[in-house]
Every structure is written in C-alpha cells, then in structure tokens.
Amino acid sequence: MAQTVRDIIKGAMRRNGALGSGNDPGAAEIADGLTAYNNLVRGFHGNIIGTPLFPVTLAASLTGEPGGHYMCALTAIATLTLPANPKMGARVAYSDMKANFATYNLTVNPNSRLIAGAASNLTISANSATAKYWFNNETGWVLEADATIDADCVYPAEAAGYLPDMLAVHFLSEFGGEVRPDVVARAVEGREVFARVFGRAGRNQANAPLTMTRPAA
C-alpha cells in the first residue's frame, strides 16, 4: 500500500520529536507540514530529478525532447507528442505564450505512455495554460504540482521510504529544532538514492533538447 503525504509528514514529525507515537498532528501542524513537504519535493525537479527545462518554440506539431519547455505560439491547432523513450525523471513542459489555446487547442500525445494516469491524449483549451511533467517508469508522465495531504506519494517506493527522514531534516530550516544523527544520515542517504533511482542525465545522454538557450525553470 502506497504511503500518503500525511503518512510522510507524521513520520517526519515523529523523527524530530514533534509528535508522539500514536498521536496525530493538529490542523495547523498538518498545514505547516504540507507546506514543508511541497517545498522539499519541488526542489527535486530539475535538480536530482531530470535537468532544468530549456525554452523551445512550438509553432506547429512536433515530437518533444526530454528537457524541453515548449513555448507555444500557435496560429493553428497543434500536437505536442511526448518523447518515445523517456528515461526515469525526464521532464517536459508547455506554455501558451499567445494566450490563445481556446482558439487553437494544443493536443498532448503521451506517445503510448500514461499521462496523469490516463492513456488518452490531452486536449488543452484554456488560454495561458502551462504545465510541467516528469516521467516515472511505473506510472508514466506525472504532473509537477503541489501535493494534497491525503494524496499517495508519487515517487517510487525505494526512494519514497527516505522522505520522512529527508522531511525531518528539512523541517529544521522551516521551524528549527533538532534531529538525531541517524535521521540526518538517512536523509543524506535518501538524496543519494533519489539521484540513483532517477539517474539524472546530462546533455550528452540526450536528456536535454538539442536547441537550448537560457533555463526556464
């Protein structure tokens, strides 16, 4: 059974002594914990999960590359086909630069993978829409977005098991306090495991687009 974000937050609070065994945190503590969790994992993307995104103009249908942030300037409907053989942690994004997706829809074709849990194409029809996705070998393309408290953890189990320790250490920068040395050691190990699981690839490993300028995110 997948652990939820609430489970991870409670585990972190127990590790730093803020929550006793068998107790549940209050609403304020949960809200603070969720903020800290999202701050922690948001920093993974473009760092230990995939590369920073690079802006690439999209004016007509094309097949995307890992690392591409497709800046859409559409004058007709178009399709962004996602990479055929993405690596674990590969990232891709799109943004409506002309605020006209309602007129010229963008279709996102996941290329025989799941995207946000669905096998079908996505049709984007909201003006100024923007989204980022990362690739999980087990679940396909996952939307990069802040988690809700009872959502299942989106990261593979072999890495996610370290998140309570990593979050307990992260709490220090948010709220102060102390953690045991063994928790710190597991947090460091966890970062190494995330890097190994996602195997961040560089430009020479085709995990960045061929056309690159300044990082977008």
mmCIF file of C-alpha atoms in Angstrom:
data_model
loop_
_atom_site.group_PDB
_atom_site.id
_atom_site.type_symbol
_atom_site.label_atom_id
_atom_site.label_comp_id
_atom_site.label_asym_id
_atom_site.label_seq_id
_atom_site.Cartn_x
_atom_site.Cartn_y
_atom_site.Cartn_z
ATOM 1 C CA MET A 1 0.000 0.000 0.000
ATOM 2 C CA ALA A 2 1.420 3.373 -1.032
ATOM 3 C CA GLN A 3 2.166 5.804 1.751
ATOM 4 C CA THR A 4 0.337 9.093 1.652
ATOM 5 C CA VAL A 5 1.758 12.560 2.077
ATOM 6 C CA ARG A 6 0.081 12.644 5.503
ATOM 7 C CA ASP A 7 1.990 9.476 6.470
ATOM 8 C CA ILE A 8 5.287 11.065 5.435
ATOM 9 C CA ILE A 9 4.585 14.246 7.407
ATOM 10 C CA LYS A 10 3.630 12.300 10.520
ATOM 11 C CA GLY A 11 6.774 10.183 10.193
ATOM 12 C CA ALA A 12 8.923 13.299 9.899
ATOM 13 C CA MET A 13 7.296 14.856 12.966
ATOM 14 C CA ARG A 14 7.963 11.724 14.999
ATOM 15 C CA ARG A 15 11.593 11.725 13.914
ATOM 16 C CA ASN A 16 12.156 15.284 15.092
ATOM 17 C CA GLY A 17 10.240 14.784 18.331
ATOM 18 C CA ALA A 18 7.264 16.978 17.430
ATOM 19 C CA LEU A 19 4.778 14.086 17.536
ATOM 20 C CA GLY A 20 4.499 11.212 19.962
ATOM 21 C CA SER A 21 3.846 7.620 18.935
ATOM 22 C CA GLY A 22 0.165 7.012 18.269
ATOM 23 C CA ASN A 23 -0.693 10.718 18.230
ATOM 24 C CA ASP A 24 -2.000 12.728 15.305
ATOM 25 C CA PRO A 25 -0.916 16.269 14.440
ATOM 26 C CA GLY A 26 -3.400 19.115 14.605
ATOM 27 C CA ALA A 27 -4.671 21.068 11.610
ATOM 28 C CA ALA A 28 -2.044 23.784 11.972
ATOM 29 C CA GLU A 29 0.780 21.258 12.167
ATOM 30 C CA ILE A 30 -0.566 19.418 9.113
ATOM 31 C CA ALA A 31 -0.767 22.670 7.157
ATOM 32 C CA ASP A 32 2.813 23.571 8.107
ATOM 33 C CA GLY A 33 3.983 20.055 7.311
ATOM 34 C CA LEU A 34 2.330 20.080 3.894
ATOM 35 C CA THR A 35 3.986 23.394 3.052
ATOM 36 C CA ALA A 36 7.361 21.990 4.100
ATOM 37 C CA TYR A 37 6.813 18.765 2.125
ATOM 38 C CA ASN A 38 5.933 20.637 -1.052
ATOM 39 C CA ASN A 39 8.898 22.962 -0.615
ATOM 40 C CA LEU A 40 11.166 19.934 -0.237
ATOM 41 C CA VAL A 41 9.992 17.932 -3.240
ATOM 42 C CA ARG A 42 9.577 20.979 -5.502
ATOM 43 C CA GLY A 43 13.329 21.388 -5.287
ATOM 44 C CA PHE A 44 13.915 17.835 -6.591
ATOM 45 C CA HIS A 45 12.715 18.642 -10.105
ATOM 46 C CA GLY A 46 15.412 19.994 -12.373
ATOM 47 C CA ASN A 47 17.924 19.104 -9.678
ATOM 48 C CA ILE A 48 18.047 15.413 -8.751
ATOM 49 C CA ILE A 49 15.021 14.555 -10.915
ATOM 50 C CA GLY A 50 15.795 15.469 -14.504
ATOM 51 C CA THR A 51 17.523 18.530 -15.853
ATOM 52 C CA PRO A 52 16.415 22.170 -15.801
ATOM 53 C CA LEU A 53 13.942 22.924 -18.566
ATOM 54 C CA PHE A 54 15.043 24.867 -21.626
ATOM 55 C CA PRO A 55 12.694 27.007 -23.746
ATOM 56 C CA VAL A 56 11.911 25.726 -27.243
ATOM 57 C CA THR A 57 9.477 27.458 -29.587
ATOM 58 C CA LEU A 58 6.473 25.433 -30.731
ATOM 59 C CA ALA A 59 4.569 26.933 -33.665
ATOM 60 C CA ALA A 60 3.339 23.676 -35.244
ATOM 61 C CA SER A 61 3.038 19.988 -34.358
ATOM 62 C CA LEU A 62 6.258 18.291 -33.283
ATOM 63 C CA THR A 63 7.714 15.499 -31.150
ATOM 64 C CA GLY A 64 9.222 16.825 -27.956
ATOM 65 C CA GLU A 65 12.535 16.036 -26.342
ATOM 66 C CA PRO A 66 13.275 15.466 -22.653
ATOM 67 C CA GLY A 67 14.104 18.775 -21.009
ATOM 68 C CA GLY A 68 12.088 20.881 -23.445
ATOM 69 C CA HIS A 69 9.762 23.611 -22.229
ATOM 70 C CA TYR A 70 7.611 24.203 -25.299
ATOM 71 C CA MET A 71 6.695 27.865 -25.678
ATOM 72 C CA CYS A 72 3.567 27.674 -27.831
ATOM 73 C CA ALA A 73 2.876 30.468 -30.298
ATOM 74 C CA LEU A 74 0.092 28.802 -32.249
ATOM 75 C CA THR A 75 -1.728 30.038 -35.338
ATOM 76 C CA ALA A 76 -3.478 26.688 -35.844
ATOM 77 C CA ILE A 77 -4.266 23.643 -33.728
ATOM 78 C CA ALA A 78 -1.145 21.601 -32.983
ATOM 79 C CA THR A 79 0.019 18.413 -31.286
ATOM 80 C CA LEU A 80 2.947 18.030 -28.910
ATOM 81 C CA THR A 81 3.952 14.363 -28.981
ATOM 82 C CA LEU A 82 5.946 13.445 -25.885
ATOM 83 C CA PRO A 83 9.294 11.630 -26.180
ATOM 84 C CA ALA A 84 9.059 7.988 -27.270
ATOM 85 C CA ASN A 85 11.631 6.510 -24.866
ATOM 86 C CA PRO A 86 11.915 8.813 -21.851
ATOM 87 C CA LYS A 87 14.255 7.999 -19.003
ATOM 88 C CA MET A 88 13.197 7.911 -15.380
ATOM 89 C CA GLY A 89 12.877 11.521 -14.232
ATOM 90 C CA ALA A 90 12.831 13.105 -17.702
ATOM 91 C CA ARG A 91 10.888 16.371 -17.741
ATOM 92 C CA VAL A 92 8.866 18.232 -20.352
ATOM 93 C CA ALA A 93 6.572 21.261 -20.234
ATOM 94 C CA TYR A 94 4.374 23.530 -22.328
ATOM 95 C CA SER A 95 3.112 27.121 -22.004
ATOM 96 C CA ASP A 96 0.604 29.136 -24.028
ATOM 97 C CA MET A 97 2.647 32.212 -24.946
ATOM 98 C CA LYS A 98 -0.103 33.854 -27.057
ATOM 99 C CA ALA A 99 -2.983 33.117 -24.672
ATOM 100 C CA ASN A 100 -4.953 31.512 -27.491
ATOM 101 C CA PHE A 101 -5.299 27.812 -26.635
ATOM 102 C CA ALA A 102 -9.063 28.314 -26.534
ATOM 103 C CA THR A 103 -8.906 29.155 -30.251
ATOM 104 C CA TYR A 104 -6.027 26.899 -31.260
ATOM 105 C CA ASN A 105 -6.077 23.852 -28.994
ATOM 106 C CA LEU A 106 -2.886 22.047 -28.096
ATOM 107 C CA THR A 107 -3.131 18.248 -28.055
ATOM 108 C CA VAL A 108 -0.579 16.485 -25.856
ATOM 109 C CA ASN A 109 0.033 12.951 -27.142
ATOM 110 C CA PRO A 110 1.715 10.791 -24.462
ATOM 111 C CA ASN A 111 3.167 8.505 -27.145
ATOM 112 C CA SER A 112 1.905 5.155 -25.818
ATOM 113 C CA ARG A 113 2.535 6.109 -22.183
ATOM 114 C CA LEU A 114 0.193 7.209 -19.439
ATOM 115 C CA ILE A 115 -0.114 10.894 -18.675
ATOM 116 C CA ALA A 116 -1.671 11.954 -15.368
ATOM 117 C CA GLY A 117 -2.946 8.377 -15.084
ATOM 118 C CA ALA A 118 -4.709 8.350 -18.467
ATOM 119 C CA ALA A 119 -3.751 6.642 -21.717
ATOM 120 C CA SER A 120 -5.575 9.084 -23.991
ATOM 121 C CA ASN A 121 -4.389 12.353 -25.481
ATOM 122 C CA LEU A 122 -4.900 15.557 -23.513
ATOM 123 C CA THR A 123 -6.603 18.465 -25.232
ATOM 124 C CA ILE A 124 -5.531 21.798 -23.736
ATOM 125 C CA SER A 125 -8.086 24.519 -24.424
ATOM 126 C CA ALA A 126 -7.602 27.034 -21.607
ATOM 127 C CA ASN A 127 -5.881 30.256 -22.559
ATOM 128 C CA SER A 128 -2.487 30.811 -20.903
ATOM 129 C CA ALA A 129 -2.347 27.182 -19.736
ATOM 130 C CA THR A 130 1.022 25.888 -18.612
ATOM 131 C CA ALA A 131 2.130 22.562 -17.128
ATOM 132 C CA LYS A 132 5.244 20.560 -16.361
ATOM 133 C CA TYR A 133 5.503 16.760 -16.287
ATOM 134 C CA TRP A 134 8.150 14.300 -15.164
ATOM 135 C CA PHE A 135 8.441 10.666 -16.194
ATOM 136 C CA ASN A 136 8.030 7.759 -13.780
ATOM 137 C CA ASN A 137 8.779 4.317 -15.240
ATOM 138 C CA GLU A 138 5.938 2.819 -13.178
ATOM 139 C CA THR A 139 3.162 5.363 -13.723
ATOM 140 C CA GLY A 140 4.102 7.358 -16.824
ATOM 141 C CA TRP A 141 4.078 11.158 -17.090
ATOM 142 C CA VAL A 142 3.283 12.782 -13.742
ATOM 143 C CA LEU A 143 2.155 16.392 -13.397
ATOM 144 C CA GLU A 144 4.549 18.546 -11.394
ATOM 145 C CA ALA A 145 2.189 20.100 -8.872
ATOM 146 C CA ASP A 146 1.967 20.595 -5.134
ATOM 147 C CA ALA A 147 0.644 17.535 -3.329
ATOM 148 C CA THR A 148 -2.540 17.410 -1.294
ATOM 149 C CA ILE A 149 -2.416 15.972 2.187
ATOM 150 C CA ASP A 150 -4.049 12.583 1.518
ATOM 151 C CA ALA A 151 -2.584 12.019 -1.939
ATOM 152 C CA ASP A 152 -0.433 8.942 -2.488
ATOM 153 C CA CYS A 153 3.269 9.664 -2.720
ATOM 154 C CA VAL A 154 4.162 9.837 -6.434
ATOM 155 C CA TYR A 155 7.779 8.715 -6.037
ATOM 156 C CA PRO A 156 8.967 5.087 -6.306
ATOM 157 C CA ALA A 157 8.895 3.144 -3.053
ATOM 158 C CA GLU A 158 12.656 2.585 -2.919
ATOM 159 C CA ALA A 159 13.169 6.360 -2.790
ATOM 160 C CA ALA A 160 9.988 7.443 -1.024
ATOM 161 C CA GLY A 161 10.899 5.424 2.074
ATOM 162 C CA TYR A 162 13.537 8.043 2.864
ATOM 163 C CA LEU A 163 11.177 11.009 2.618
ATOM 164 C CA PRO A 164 10.205 11.111 6.341
ATOM 165 C CA ASP A 165 13.892 11.440 7.247
ATOM 166 C CA MET A 166 14.536 13.984 4.499
ATOM 167 C CA LEU A 167 11.499 15.986 5.570
ATOM 168 C CA ALA A 168 12.510 15.840 9.247
ATOM 169 C CA VAL A 169 15.825 17.467 8.331
ATOM 170 C CA HIS A 170 14.065 19.964 6.052
ATOM 171 C CA PHE A 171 11.841 20.967 8.985
ATOM 172 C CA LEU A 172 14.968 22.409 10.641
ATOM 173 C CA SER A 173 15.202 25.137 8.029
ATOM 174 C CA GLU A 174 11.466 25.822 8.276
ATOM 175 C CA PHE A 175 10.809 25.610 12.010
ATOM 176 C CA GLY A 176 14.095 24.929 13.828
ATOM 177 C CA GLY A 177 14.532 22.090 16.347
ATOM 178 C CA GLU A 178 16.810 19.060 16.421
ATOM 179 C CA VAL A 179 17.025 15.623 14.822
ATOM 180 C CA ARG A 180 19.067 12.572 15.730
ATOM 181 C CA PRO A 181 22.289 11.859 13.832
ATOM 182 C CA ASP A 182 20.822 8.654 12.388
ATOM 183 C CA VAL A 183 17.949 10.660 10.866
ATOM 184 C CA VAL A 184 20.433 13.052 9.282
ATOM 185 C CA ALA A 185 22.409 10.106 7.922
ATOM 186 C CA ARG A 186 19.280 8.572 6.365
ATOM 187 C CA ALA A 187 18.321 11.923 4.875
ATOM 188 C CA VAL A 188 21.709 12.135 3.172
ATOM 189 C CA GLU A 189 21.377 8.534 2.012
ATOM 190 C CA GLY A 190 17.909 9.347 0.715
ATOM 191 C CA ARG A 191 19.184 12.097 -1.534
ATOM 192 C CA GLU A 192 21.762 9.673 -2.922
ATOM 193 C CA VAL A 193 19.033 7.079 -3.525
ATOM 194 C CA PHE A 194 16.861 9.618 -5.344
ATOM 195 C CA ALA A 195 19.809 10.534 -7.550
ATOM 196 C CA ARG A 196 20.494 6.852 -8.275
ATOM 197 C CA VAL A 197 16.846 5.949 -8.950
ATOM 198 C CA PHE A 198 16.261 8.867 -11.266
ATOM 199 C CA GLY A 199 19.763 8.771 -12.729
ATOM 200 C CA ARG A 200 19.897 12.393 -13.760
ATOM 201 C CA ALA A 201 21.221 12.508 -17.305
ATOM 202 C CA GLY A 202 23.073 15.328 -18.947
ATOM 203 C CA ARG A 203 23.213 16.782 -22.417
ATOM 204 C CA ASN A 204 25.454 14.061 -23.819
ATOM 205 C CA GLN A 205 22.909 11.455 -22.717
ATOM 206 C CA ALA A 206 20.114 13.045 -24.761
ATOM 207 C CA ASN A 207 18.157 14.142 -21.711
ATOM 208 C CA ALA A 208 18.119 17.771 -22.799
ATOM 209 C CA PRO A 209 16.745 19.289 -26.007
ATOM 210 C CA LEU A 210 19.111 19.945 -28.877
ATOM 211 C CA THR A 211 18.053 23.600 -29.052
ATOM 212 C CA MET A 212 18.926 25.237 -25.766
ATOM 213 C CA THR A 213 19.087 28.802 -24.561
ATOM 214 C CA ARG A 214 18.542 30.031 -21.048
ATOM 215 C CA PRO A 215 16.944 27.688 -18.458
ATOM 216 C CA ALA A 216 13.215 28.316 -17.999
ATOM 217 C CA ALA A 217 12.856 26.529 -14.663
#
